[in-house]
Coordinates of C-alpha atoms and ligand atoms in Angstrom, one line a residue:
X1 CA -77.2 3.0 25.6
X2 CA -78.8 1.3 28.5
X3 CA -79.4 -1.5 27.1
X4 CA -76.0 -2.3 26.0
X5 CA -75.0 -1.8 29.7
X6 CA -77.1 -4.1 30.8
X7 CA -76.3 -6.5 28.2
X8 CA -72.8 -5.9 29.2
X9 CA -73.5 -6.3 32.7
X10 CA -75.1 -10.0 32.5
X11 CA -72.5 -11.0 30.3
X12 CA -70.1 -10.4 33.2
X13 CA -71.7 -13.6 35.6
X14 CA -70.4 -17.1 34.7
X15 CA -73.0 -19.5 33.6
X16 CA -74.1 -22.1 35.7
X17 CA -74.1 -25.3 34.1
X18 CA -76.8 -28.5 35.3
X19 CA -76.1 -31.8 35.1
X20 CA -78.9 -34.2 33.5
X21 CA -78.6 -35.9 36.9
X22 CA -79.7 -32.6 38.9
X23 CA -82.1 -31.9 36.3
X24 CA -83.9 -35.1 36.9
X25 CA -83.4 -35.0 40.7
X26 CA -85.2 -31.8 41.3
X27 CA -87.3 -32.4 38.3
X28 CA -89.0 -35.6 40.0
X29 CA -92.8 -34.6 41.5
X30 CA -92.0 -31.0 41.8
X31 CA -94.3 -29.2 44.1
X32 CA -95.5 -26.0 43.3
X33 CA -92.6 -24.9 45.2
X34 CA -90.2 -26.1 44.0
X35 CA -91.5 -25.2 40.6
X36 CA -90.8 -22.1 41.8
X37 CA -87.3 -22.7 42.8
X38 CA -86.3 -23.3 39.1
X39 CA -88.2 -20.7 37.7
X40 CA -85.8 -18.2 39.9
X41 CA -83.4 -20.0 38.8
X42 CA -84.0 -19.6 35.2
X43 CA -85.0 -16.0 35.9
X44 CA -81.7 -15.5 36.7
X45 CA -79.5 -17.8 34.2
X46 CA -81.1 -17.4 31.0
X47 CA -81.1 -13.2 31.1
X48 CA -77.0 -14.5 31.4
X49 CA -76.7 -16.9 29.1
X50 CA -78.5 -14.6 26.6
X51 CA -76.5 -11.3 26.9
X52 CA -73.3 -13.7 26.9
X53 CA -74.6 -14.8 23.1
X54 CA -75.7 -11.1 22.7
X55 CA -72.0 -10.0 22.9
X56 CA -70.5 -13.4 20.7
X57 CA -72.6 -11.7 17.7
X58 CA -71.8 -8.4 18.5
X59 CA -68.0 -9.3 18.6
X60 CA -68.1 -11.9 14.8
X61 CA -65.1 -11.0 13.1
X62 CA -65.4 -9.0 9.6
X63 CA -68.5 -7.9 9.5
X64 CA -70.1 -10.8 9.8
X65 CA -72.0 -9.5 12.7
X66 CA -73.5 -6.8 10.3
X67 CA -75.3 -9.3 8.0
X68 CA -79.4 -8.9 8.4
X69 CA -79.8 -12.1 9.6
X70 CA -77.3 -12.8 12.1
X71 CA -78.8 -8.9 13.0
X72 CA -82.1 -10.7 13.3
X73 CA -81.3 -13.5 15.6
X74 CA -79.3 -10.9 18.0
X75 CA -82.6 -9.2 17.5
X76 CA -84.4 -12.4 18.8
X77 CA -81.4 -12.9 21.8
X78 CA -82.3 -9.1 22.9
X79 CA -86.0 -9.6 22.9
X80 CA -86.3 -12.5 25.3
X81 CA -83.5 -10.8 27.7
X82 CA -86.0 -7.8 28.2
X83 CA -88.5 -9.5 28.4
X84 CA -87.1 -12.0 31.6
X85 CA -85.1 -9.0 32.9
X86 CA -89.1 -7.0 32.8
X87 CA -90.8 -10.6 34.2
X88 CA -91.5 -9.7 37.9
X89 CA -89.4 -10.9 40.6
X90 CA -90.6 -13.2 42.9
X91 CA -92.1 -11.3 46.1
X92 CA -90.9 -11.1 49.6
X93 CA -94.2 -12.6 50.5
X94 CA -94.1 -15.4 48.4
X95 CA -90.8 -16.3 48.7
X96 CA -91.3 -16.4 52.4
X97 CA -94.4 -18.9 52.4
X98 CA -92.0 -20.7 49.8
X99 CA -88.9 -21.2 52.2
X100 CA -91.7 -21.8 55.1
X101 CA -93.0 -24.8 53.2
X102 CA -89.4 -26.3 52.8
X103 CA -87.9 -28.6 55.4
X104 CA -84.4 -27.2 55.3
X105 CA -83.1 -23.5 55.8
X106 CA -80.6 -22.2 54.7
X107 CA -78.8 -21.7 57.9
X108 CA -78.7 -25.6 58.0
X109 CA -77.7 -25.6 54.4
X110 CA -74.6 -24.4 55.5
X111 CA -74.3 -26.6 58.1
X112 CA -73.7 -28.9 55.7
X113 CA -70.1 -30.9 55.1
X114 CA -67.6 -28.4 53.5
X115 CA -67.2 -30.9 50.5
X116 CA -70.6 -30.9 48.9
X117 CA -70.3 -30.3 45.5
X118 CA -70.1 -26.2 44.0
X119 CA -70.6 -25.6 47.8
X120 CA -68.1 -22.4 47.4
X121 CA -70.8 -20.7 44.4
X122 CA -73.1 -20.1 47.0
X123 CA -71.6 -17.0 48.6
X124 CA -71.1 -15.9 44.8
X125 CA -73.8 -12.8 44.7
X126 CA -76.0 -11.9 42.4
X127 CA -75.2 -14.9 40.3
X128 CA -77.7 -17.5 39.4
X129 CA -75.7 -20.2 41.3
X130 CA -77.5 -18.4 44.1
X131 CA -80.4 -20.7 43.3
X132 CA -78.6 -23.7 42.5
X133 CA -77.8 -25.4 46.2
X134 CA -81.4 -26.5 46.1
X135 CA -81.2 -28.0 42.8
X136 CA -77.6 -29.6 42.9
X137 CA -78.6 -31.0 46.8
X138 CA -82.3 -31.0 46.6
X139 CA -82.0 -30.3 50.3
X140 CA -84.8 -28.0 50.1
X141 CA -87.6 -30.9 49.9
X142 CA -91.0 -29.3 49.7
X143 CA -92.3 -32.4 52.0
X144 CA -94.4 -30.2 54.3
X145 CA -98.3 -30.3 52.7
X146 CA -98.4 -26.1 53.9
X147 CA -100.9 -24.4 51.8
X148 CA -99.2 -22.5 49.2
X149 CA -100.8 -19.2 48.1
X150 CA -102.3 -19.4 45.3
X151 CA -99.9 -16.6 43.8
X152 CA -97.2 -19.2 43.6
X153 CA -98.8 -21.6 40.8
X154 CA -100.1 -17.9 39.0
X155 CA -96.3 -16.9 39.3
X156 CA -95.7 -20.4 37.8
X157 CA -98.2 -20.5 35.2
X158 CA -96.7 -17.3 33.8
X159 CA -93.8 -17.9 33.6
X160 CA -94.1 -20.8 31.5
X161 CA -96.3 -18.2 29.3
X162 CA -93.3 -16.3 29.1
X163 CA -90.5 -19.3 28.4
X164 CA -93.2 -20.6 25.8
X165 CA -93.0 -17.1 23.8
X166 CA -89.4 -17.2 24.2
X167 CA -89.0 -20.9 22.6
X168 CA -91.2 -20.0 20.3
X169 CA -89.2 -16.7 18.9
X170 CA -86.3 -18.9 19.1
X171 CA -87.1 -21.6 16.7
X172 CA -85.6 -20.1 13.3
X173 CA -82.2 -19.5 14.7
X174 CA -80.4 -22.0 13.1
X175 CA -81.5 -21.9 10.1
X176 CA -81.4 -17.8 10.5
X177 CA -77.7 -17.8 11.3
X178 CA -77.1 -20.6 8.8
X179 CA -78.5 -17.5 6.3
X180 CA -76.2 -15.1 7.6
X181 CA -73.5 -17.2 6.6
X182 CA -74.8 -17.5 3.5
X183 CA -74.9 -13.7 3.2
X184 CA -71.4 -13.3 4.8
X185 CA -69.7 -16.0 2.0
X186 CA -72.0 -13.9 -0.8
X187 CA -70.5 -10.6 0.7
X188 CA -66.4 -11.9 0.8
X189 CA -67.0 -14.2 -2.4
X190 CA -66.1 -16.6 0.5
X191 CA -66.7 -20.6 -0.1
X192 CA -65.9 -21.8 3.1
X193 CA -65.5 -20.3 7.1
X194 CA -62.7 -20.6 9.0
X195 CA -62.2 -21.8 12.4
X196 CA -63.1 -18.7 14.5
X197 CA -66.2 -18.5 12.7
X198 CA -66.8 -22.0 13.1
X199 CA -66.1 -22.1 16.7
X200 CA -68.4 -19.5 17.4
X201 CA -71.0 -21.8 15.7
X202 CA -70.5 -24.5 17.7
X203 CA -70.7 -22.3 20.4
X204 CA -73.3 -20.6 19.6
X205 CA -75.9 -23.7 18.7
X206 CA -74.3 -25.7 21.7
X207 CA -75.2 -22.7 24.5
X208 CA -79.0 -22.6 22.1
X209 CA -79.4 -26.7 23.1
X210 CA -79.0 -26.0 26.6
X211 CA -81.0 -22.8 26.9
X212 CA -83.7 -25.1 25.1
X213 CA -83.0 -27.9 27.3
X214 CA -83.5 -26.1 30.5
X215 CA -86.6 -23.9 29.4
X216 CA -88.3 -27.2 27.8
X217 CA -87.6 -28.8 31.1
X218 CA -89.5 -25.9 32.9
X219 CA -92.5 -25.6 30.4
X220 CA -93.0 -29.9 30.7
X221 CA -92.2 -30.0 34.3
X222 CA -95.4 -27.5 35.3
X223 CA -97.4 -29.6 33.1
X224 CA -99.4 -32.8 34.0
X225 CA -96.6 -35.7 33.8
X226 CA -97.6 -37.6 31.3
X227 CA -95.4 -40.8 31.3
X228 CA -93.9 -42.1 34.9
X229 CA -90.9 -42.9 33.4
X230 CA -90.3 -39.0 32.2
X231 CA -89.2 -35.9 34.2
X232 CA -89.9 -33.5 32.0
X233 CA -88.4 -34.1 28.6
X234 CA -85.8 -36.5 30.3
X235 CA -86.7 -40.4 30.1
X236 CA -85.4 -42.3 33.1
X237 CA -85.8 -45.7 31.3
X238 CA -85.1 -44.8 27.4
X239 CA -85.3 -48.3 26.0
X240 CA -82.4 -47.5 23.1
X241 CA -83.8 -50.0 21.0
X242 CA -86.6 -49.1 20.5
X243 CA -85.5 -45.4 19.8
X244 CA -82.7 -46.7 17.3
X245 CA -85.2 -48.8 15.5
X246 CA -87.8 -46.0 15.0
X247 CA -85.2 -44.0 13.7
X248 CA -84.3 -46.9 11.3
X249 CA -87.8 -47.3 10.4
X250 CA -87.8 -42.9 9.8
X251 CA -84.7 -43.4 8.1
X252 CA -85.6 -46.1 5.6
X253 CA -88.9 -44.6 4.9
X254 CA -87.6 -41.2 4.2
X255 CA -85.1 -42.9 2.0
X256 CA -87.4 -44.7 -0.3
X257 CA -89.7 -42.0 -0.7
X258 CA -86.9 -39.6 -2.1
X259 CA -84.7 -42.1 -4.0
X260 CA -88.1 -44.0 -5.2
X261 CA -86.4 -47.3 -4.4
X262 CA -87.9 -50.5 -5.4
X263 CA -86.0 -51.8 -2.1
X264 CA -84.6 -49.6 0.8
X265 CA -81.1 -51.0 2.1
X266 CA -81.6 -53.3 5.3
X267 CA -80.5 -52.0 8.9
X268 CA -79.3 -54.9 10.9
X269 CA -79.5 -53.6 14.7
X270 CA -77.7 -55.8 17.0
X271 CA -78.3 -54.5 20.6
X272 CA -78.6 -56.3 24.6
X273 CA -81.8 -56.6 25.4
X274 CA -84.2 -54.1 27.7
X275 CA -81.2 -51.9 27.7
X276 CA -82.3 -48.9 29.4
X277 CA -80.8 -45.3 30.5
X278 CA -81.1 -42.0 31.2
X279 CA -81.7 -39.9 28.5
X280 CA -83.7 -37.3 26.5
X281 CA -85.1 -39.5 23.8
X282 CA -85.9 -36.9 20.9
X283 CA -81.9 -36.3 21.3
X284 CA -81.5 -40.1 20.7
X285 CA -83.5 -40.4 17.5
X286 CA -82.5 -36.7 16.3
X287 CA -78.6 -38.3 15.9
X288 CA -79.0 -41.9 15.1
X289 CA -81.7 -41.0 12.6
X290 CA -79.1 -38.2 10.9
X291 CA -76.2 -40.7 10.9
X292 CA -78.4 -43.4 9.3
X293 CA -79.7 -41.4 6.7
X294 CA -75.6 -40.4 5.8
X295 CA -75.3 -44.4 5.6
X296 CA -78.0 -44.5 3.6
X297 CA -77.2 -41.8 0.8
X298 CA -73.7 -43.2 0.5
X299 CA -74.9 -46.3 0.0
X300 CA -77.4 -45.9 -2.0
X301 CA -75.8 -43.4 -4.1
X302 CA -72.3 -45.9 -4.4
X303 CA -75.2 -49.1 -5.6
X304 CA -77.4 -46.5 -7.9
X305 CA -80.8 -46.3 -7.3
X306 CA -82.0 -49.3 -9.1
X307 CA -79.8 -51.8 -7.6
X308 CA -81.8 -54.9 -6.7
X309 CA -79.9 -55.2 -3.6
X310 CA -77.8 -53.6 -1.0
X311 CA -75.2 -53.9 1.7
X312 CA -76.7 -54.0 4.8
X313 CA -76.4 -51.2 7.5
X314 CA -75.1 -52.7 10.9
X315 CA -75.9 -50.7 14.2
X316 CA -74.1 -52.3 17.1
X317 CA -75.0 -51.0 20.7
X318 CA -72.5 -51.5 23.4
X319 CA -73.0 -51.3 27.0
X320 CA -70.0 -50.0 28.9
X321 CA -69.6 -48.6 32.4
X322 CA -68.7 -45.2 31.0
X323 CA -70.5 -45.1 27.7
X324 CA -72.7 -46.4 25.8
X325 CA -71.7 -46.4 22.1
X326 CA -73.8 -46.8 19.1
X327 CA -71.8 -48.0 15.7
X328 CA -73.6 -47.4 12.4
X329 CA -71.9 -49.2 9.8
X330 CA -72.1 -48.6 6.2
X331 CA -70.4 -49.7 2.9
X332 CA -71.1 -46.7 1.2
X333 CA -67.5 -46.0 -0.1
X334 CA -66.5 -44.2 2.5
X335 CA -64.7 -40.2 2.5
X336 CA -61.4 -39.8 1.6
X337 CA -59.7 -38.5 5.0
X338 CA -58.9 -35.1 3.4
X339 CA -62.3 -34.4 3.7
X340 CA -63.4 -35.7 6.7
X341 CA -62.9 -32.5 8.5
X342 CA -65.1 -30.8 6.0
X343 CA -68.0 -33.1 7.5
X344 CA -67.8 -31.2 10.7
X345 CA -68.1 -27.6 9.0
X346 CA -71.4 -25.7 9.0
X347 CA -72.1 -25.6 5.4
X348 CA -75.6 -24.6 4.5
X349 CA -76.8 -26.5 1.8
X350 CA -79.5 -25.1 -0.2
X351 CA -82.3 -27.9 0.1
X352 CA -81.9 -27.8 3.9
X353 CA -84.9 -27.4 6.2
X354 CA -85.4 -27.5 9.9
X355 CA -84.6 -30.7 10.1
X356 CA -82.4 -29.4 12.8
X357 CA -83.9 -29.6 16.2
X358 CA -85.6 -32.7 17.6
X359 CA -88.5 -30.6 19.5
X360 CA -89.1 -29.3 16.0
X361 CA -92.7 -30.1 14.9
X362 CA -91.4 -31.8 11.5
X363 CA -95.0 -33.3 10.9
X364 CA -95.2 -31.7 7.6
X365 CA -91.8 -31.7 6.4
X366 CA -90.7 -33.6 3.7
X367 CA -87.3 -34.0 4.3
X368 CA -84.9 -34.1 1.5
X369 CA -82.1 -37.3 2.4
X370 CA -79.9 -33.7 2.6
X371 CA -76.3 -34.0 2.3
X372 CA -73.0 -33.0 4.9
X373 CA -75.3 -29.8 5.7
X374 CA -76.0 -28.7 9.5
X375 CA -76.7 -32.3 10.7
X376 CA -74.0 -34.3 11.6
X377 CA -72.2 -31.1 13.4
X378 CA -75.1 -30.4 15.0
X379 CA -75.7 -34.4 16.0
X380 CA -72.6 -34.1 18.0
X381 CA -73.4 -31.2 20.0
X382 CA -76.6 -33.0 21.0
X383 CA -74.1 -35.7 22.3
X384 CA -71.7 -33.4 23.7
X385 CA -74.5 -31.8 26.0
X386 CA -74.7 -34.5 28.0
X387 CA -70.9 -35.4 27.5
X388 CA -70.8 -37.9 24.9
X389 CA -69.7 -37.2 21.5
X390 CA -69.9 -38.7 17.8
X391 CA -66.7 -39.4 15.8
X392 CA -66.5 -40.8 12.2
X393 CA -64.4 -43.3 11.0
X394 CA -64.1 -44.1 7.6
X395 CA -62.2 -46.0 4.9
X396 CA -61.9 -44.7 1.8
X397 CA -63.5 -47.4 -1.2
X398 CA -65.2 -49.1 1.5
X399 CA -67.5 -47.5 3.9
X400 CA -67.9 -45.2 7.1
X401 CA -68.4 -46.1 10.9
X402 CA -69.9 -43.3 13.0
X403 CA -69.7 -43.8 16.5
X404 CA -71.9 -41.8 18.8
X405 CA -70.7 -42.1 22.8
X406 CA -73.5 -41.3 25.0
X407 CA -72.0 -40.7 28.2
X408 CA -73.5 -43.3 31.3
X409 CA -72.2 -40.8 34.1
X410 CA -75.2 -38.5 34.0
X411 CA -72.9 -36.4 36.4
X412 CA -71.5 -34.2 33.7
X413 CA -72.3 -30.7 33.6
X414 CA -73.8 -29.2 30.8
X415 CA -70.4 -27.7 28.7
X416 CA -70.8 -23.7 28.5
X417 CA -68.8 -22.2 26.3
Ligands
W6P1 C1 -70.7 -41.8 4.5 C2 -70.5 -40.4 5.0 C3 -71.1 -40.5 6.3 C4 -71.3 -39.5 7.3 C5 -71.9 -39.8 8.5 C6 -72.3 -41.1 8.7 C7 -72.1 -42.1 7.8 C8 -71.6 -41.8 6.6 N1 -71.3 -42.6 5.5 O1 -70.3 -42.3 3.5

């Protein structure tokens, strides 16, 4: 069918990975321009990056890519690819008055020294790293005040229509595929996955956080900037203490409320002042608030829920040239080492809810204090997007440190499977 070729076709070009540091550089008072810029860039990646996930379901082992809801979110995938590959291309017209309102052309673009970074992707044809010299040099400043016509903010402004539909179709993925599972175990009278299937997850939900990341970028970007510290959804300045203590404060809460306690454990948080970095702060919160609430089942749950008193929760924040590494601490008992792996496995547990994706509006969620479900596997893809990572250490009869690494080096490119 056609659309299978040109599913097939997409899936052929590599995807171009950004860096949190380009996204912020080109993300910084974006004219209309350059608005523009990234939204041919995105016109071109994420019709990629979607028919690449369109052919991972199509190719799950053992008929797992026949159950109705993994058929669903391909469904979903399919969708949004016709509907960028229909979205209009950019004019000749527009474009022009685009490139005429930029201080560099390309000509002198490649002028430039032979060792500037991915210079070699830009011969690549018909790939979207076509679009990315602007964004990895930001050579093409839009400093010239021309008059822009007014088709390029309407181009803009639709766009963003179009990635806000997209976003929005996108939302039940996780717990759609999560589902599927579910119907594949049912199907094979299967009580676990094994590793293909759980590579492909990880794969999967990592290539859905970037998508997301770049297409939430875009829709905040071409709004009013709201905070001068932000680019987007990025923070410049995320004071980590203050995220990690509203998380405790979440955490806590949402423990009391479903264990009734009389008293919540404490959460000691031992961190250097004004600490600050670059980060996406709903990211931050999203893991530390999923490892706390571990800490806090285990230890509550070790204690019983009447206990008059707890062992505290430490979180220790280090600041490192490479990393910066937050410990939570718990004496909850800890997990026997035969079963640490099992943490990391995508096992749906029935009580779970979209508790799973920070930009999630959770207002009216009651969150159960849900077990080893989709969280903590899903917490460390958050931290390896932006090349950190979260690893567990426990000790069996005592307690469990989590350490979550959030890389300082804002140079790393977003990992694509
Ligand atoms: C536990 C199990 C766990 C998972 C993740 C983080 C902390 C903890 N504590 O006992």
């Amino acid at each position: 069918k056609e659309l299978a070729t040109r599913i097939a076709h997409f899936a052929r070009f590599p995807q171009t990975g950004v860096s949190l540091r380009q996204m912020v550089e080109f993300g910084q008072n974006p004219s209309q321009g350059t608005l523009l810029r990234a939204a041919q860039f995105l016109h071109d990646e994420l019709p990629i990056r979607l028919a690449h996930r369109v052919v991972e379901l199509d190719s799950l082992p053992d008929d797992l890519n026949q159950m109705p809801s993994v058929l669903r979110v391909k469904r979903m995938y399919i969708d949004s690819f016709n509907e960028l590959i229909n979205f209009p291309k950019v004019s000749e017209r527009i474009r022009e008055a685009v490139k005429a309102s930029t201080v560099q052309s390309e000509a002198e673009w490649r002028q430039l020294p032979r060792n500037a970074p991915n210079m070699t992707h830009f011969d690549q044809p018909k790939s979207a790293t076509h679009w990315i010299p602007s964004i990895q040099h930001r050579y093409h400043y839009d400093v010239k005040p021309t008059e822009l016509p007014v088709e390029v903010s309407e181009y803009n402004r639709s766009f963003v229509r179009t990635l806000e539909t997209i976003k929005r179709r996108h939302d039940p993925v996780v717990t759609a595929l999560a589902q599927g599972v579910v119907e594949y175990k049912k199907l094979r009278g299967r009580k676990t996955i094994d590793n293909p299937v759980q590579h492909f997850l990880d794969r999967f939900y990592l290539s859905r956080i970037g998508i997301r990341m770049l297409i939430g970028q875009q829709i905040e970007l071409n709004q009013q900037q709201k905070h001068k510290d932000f680019v987007g959804i990025i923070c410049t300045k995320t004071r980590i203490a203050e995220v990690v203590q509203e998380a405790i404060d979440n955490a806590r809460f949402i423990c009391g409320d479903y264990y009734m306690l009389m008293s919540v454990p404490e959460i000691e948080l031992h961190c250097p002042k004004e600490l600050e970095f670059m980060y996406v702060p709903s990211h931050l919160h999203h893991m530390v608030f999923e490892l706390l609430k571990n800490s806090l089942r285990a230890v509550v749950e070790l204690y019983g829920d009447e206990a008059d008193s707890y062992p505290p929760i430490k979180v220790v924040i280090a600041e490192g040239n490479e990393d910066i590494t937050i410990k939570v601490s718990d004496e909850g008992g800890g997990i026997p080492r035969s079963a640490i792996d099992q943490v990391w496995t995508y096992m749906y547990t029935t009580a779970q809810t979209p508790m799973l994706d920070p930009d999630f509006d959770q207002s009216d969620f009651k969150a159960p204090l849900a077990g080893f479900g989709y969280g903590l596997p899903l917490s460390r893809l958050y931290a390896r997007y932006f090349g950190g990572d979260l690893k567990l250490i426990s000790m069996e009869g005592y307690g469990t440190d989590a350490y979550l690494h959030l890389s300082r080096l804002s140079d790393n490119e977003e990992p694509l499977a």
